[in-house]
N, CA, C and O atoms as a DFTB+ gen file, in Angstrom:
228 C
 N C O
     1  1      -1.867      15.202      -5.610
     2  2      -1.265      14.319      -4.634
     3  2       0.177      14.735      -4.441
     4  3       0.936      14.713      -5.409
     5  1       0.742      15.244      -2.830
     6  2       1.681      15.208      -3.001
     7  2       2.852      13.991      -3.382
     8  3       2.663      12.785      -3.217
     9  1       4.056      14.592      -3.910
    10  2       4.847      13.239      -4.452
    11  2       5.453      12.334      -3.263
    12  3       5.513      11.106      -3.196
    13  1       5.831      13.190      -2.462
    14  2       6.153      12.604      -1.293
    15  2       5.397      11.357      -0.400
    16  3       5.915      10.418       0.204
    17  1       3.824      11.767      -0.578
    18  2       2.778      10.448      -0.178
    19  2       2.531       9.711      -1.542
    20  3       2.430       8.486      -1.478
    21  1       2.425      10.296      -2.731
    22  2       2.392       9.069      -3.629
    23  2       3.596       8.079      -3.600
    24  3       3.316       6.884      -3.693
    25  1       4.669       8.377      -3.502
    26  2       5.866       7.601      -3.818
    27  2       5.278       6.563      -2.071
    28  3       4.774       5.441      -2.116
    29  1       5.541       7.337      -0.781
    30  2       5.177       6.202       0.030
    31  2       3.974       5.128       0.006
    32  3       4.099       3.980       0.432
    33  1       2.770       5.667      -0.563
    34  2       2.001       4.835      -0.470
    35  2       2.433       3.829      -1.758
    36  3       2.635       2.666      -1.408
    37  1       2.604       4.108      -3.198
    38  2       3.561       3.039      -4.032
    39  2       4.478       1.868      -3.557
    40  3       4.463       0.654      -3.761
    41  1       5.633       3.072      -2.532
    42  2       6.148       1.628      -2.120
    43  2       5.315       0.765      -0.984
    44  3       5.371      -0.453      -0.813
    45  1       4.745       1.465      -0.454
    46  2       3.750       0.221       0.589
    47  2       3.635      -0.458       0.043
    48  3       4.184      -1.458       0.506
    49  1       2.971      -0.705      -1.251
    50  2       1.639      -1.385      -2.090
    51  2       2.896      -2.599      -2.306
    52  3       2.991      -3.713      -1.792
    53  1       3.882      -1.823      -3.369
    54  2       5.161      -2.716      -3.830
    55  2       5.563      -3.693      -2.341
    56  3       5.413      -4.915      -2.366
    57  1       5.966      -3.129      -1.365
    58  2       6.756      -3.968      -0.283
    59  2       5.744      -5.203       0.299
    60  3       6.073      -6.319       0.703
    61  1       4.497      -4.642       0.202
    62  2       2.656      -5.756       0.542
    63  2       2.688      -6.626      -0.538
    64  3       2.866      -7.840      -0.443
    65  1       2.534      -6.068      -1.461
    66  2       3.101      -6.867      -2.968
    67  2       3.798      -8.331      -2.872
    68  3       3.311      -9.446      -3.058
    69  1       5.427      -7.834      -2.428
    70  2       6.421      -8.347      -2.239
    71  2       6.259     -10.033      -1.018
    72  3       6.665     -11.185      -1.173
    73  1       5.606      -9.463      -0.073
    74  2       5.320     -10.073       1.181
    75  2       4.504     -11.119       1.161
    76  3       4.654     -12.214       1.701
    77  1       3.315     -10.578       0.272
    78  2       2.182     -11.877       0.019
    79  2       2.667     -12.662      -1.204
    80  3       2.279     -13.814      -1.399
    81  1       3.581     -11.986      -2.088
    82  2       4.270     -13.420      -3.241
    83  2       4.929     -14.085      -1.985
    84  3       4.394     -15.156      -1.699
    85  1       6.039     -13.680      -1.102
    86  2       7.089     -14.794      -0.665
    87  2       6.010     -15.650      -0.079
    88  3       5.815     -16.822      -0.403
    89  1       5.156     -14.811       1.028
    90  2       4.533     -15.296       1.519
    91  2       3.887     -17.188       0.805
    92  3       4.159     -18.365       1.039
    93  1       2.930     -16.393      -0.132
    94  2       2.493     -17.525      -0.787
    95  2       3.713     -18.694      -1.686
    96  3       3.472     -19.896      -1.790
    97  1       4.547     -18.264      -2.059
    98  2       5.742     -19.420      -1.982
    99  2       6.617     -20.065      -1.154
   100  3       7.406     -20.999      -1.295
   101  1       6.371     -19.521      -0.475
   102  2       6.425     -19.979       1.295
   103  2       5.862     -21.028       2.094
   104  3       6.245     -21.782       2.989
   105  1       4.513     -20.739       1.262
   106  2       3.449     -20.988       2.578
   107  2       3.331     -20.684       4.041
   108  3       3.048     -21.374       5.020
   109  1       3.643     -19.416       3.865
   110  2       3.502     -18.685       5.154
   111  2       2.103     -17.891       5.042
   112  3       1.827     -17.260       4.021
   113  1       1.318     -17.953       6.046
   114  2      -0.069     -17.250       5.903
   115  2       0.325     -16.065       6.733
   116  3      -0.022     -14.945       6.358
   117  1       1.037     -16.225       7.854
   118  2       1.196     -14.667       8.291
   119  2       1.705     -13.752       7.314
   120  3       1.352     -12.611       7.017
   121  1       2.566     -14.463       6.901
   122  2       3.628     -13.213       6.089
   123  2       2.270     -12.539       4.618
   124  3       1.898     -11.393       4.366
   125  1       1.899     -13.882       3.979
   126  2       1.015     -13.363       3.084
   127  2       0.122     -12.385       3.409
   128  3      -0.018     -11.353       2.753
   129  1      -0.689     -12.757       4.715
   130  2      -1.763     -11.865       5.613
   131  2      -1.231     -10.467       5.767
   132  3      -1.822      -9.516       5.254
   133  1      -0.073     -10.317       6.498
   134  2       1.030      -9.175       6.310
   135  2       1.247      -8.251       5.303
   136  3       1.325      -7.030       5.435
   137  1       1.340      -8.917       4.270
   138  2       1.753      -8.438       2.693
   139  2       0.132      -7.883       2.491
   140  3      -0.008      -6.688       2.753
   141  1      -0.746      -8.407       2.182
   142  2      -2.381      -7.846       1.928
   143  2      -2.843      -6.734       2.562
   144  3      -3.417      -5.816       1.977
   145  1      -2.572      -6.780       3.986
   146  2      -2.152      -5.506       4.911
   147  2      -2.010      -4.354       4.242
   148  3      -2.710      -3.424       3.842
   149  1      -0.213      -4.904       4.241
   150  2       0.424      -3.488       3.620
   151  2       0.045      -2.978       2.323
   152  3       0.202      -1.785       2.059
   153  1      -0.351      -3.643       1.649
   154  2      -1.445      -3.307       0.409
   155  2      -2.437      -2.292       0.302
   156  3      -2.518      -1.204      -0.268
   157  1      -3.382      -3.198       1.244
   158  2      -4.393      -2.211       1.542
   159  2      -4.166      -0.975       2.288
   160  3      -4.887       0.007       2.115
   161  1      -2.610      -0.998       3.599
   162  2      -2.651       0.590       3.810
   163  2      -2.278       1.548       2.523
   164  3      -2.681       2.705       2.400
   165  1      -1.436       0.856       1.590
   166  2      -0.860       1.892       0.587
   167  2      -1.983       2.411       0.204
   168  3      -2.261       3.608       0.270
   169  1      -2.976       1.169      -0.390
   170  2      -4.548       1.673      -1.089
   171  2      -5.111       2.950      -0.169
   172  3      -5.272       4.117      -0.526
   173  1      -5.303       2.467       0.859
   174  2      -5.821       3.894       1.959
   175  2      -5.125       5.184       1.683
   176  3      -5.664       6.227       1.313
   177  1      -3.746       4.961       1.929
   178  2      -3.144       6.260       1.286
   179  2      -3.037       6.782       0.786
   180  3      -2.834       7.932       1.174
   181  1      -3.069       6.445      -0.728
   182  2      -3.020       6.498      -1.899
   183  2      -5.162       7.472      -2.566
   184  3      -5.584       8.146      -3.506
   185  1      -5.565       7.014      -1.616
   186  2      -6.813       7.432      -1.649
   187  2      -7.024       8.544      -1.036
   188  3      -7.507       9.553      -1.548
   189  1      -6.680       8.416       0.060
   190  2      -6.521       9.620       1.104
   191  2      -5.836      10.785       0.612
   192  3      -5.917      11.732       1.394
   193  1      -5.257      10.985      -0.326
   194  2      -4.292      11.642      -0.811
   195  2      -4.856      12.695      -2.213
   196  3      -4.686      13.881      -2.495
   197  1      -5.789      11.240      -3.037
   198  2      -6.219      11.741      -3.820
   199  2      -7.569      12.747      -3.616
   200  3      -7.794      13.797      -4.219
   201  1      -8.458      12.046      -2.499
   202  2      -9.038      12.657      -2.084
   203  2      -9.118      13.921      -1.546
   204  3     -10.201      14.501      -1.462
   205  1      -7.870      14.509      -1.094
   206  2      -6.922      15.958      -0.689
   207  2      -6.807      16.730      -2.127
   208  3      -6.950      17.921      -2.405
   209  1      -6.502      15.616      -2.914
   210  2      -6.569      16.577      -4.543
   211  2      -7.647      17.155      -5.105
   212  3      -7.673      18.367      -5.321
   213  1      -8.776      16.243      -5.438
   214  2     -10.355      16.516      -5.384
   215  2     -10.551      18.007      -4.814
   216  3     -10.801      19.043      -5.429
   217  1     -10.327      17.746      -3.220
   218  2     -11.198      19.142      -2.645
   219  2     -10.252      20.058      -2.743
   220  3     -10.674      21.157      -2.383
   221  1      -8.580      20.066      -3.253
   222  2      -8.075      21.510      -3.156
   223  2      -8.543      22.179      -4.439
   224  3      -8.681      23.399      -4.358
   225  1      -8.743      21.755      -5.308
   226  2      -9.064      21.987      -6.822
   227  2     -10.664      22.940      -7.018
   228  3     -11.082      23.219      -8.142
């Protein structure tokens, strides 16, 4: 995995992370909804990435 997409997809996960706590102390459902989002793109990325590792190997 390059470091460059691991570190971005990390902080996605962290900033989605971040979004669905305020969110949920909030009680904001967008923002939480938002935050789960950005979660799941990091997850995508983070997969996508590894998956690039798999087949160069």
């Amino acid at each position: 995995m390059s470091g460059e997409q691991k570190m971005k997809a990390k902080a996605e996960q962290a900033k989605g992370k971040a979004k669905e706590t305020v969110g949920r102390i909030t009680d904001d459902e967008r923002l939480t909804a938002e935050g789960r989002a950005e979660q799941a793109k990091g997850d995508a990325r983070s997969a996508k990435e590894k998956m690039k590792d798999i087949f160069k190997h």
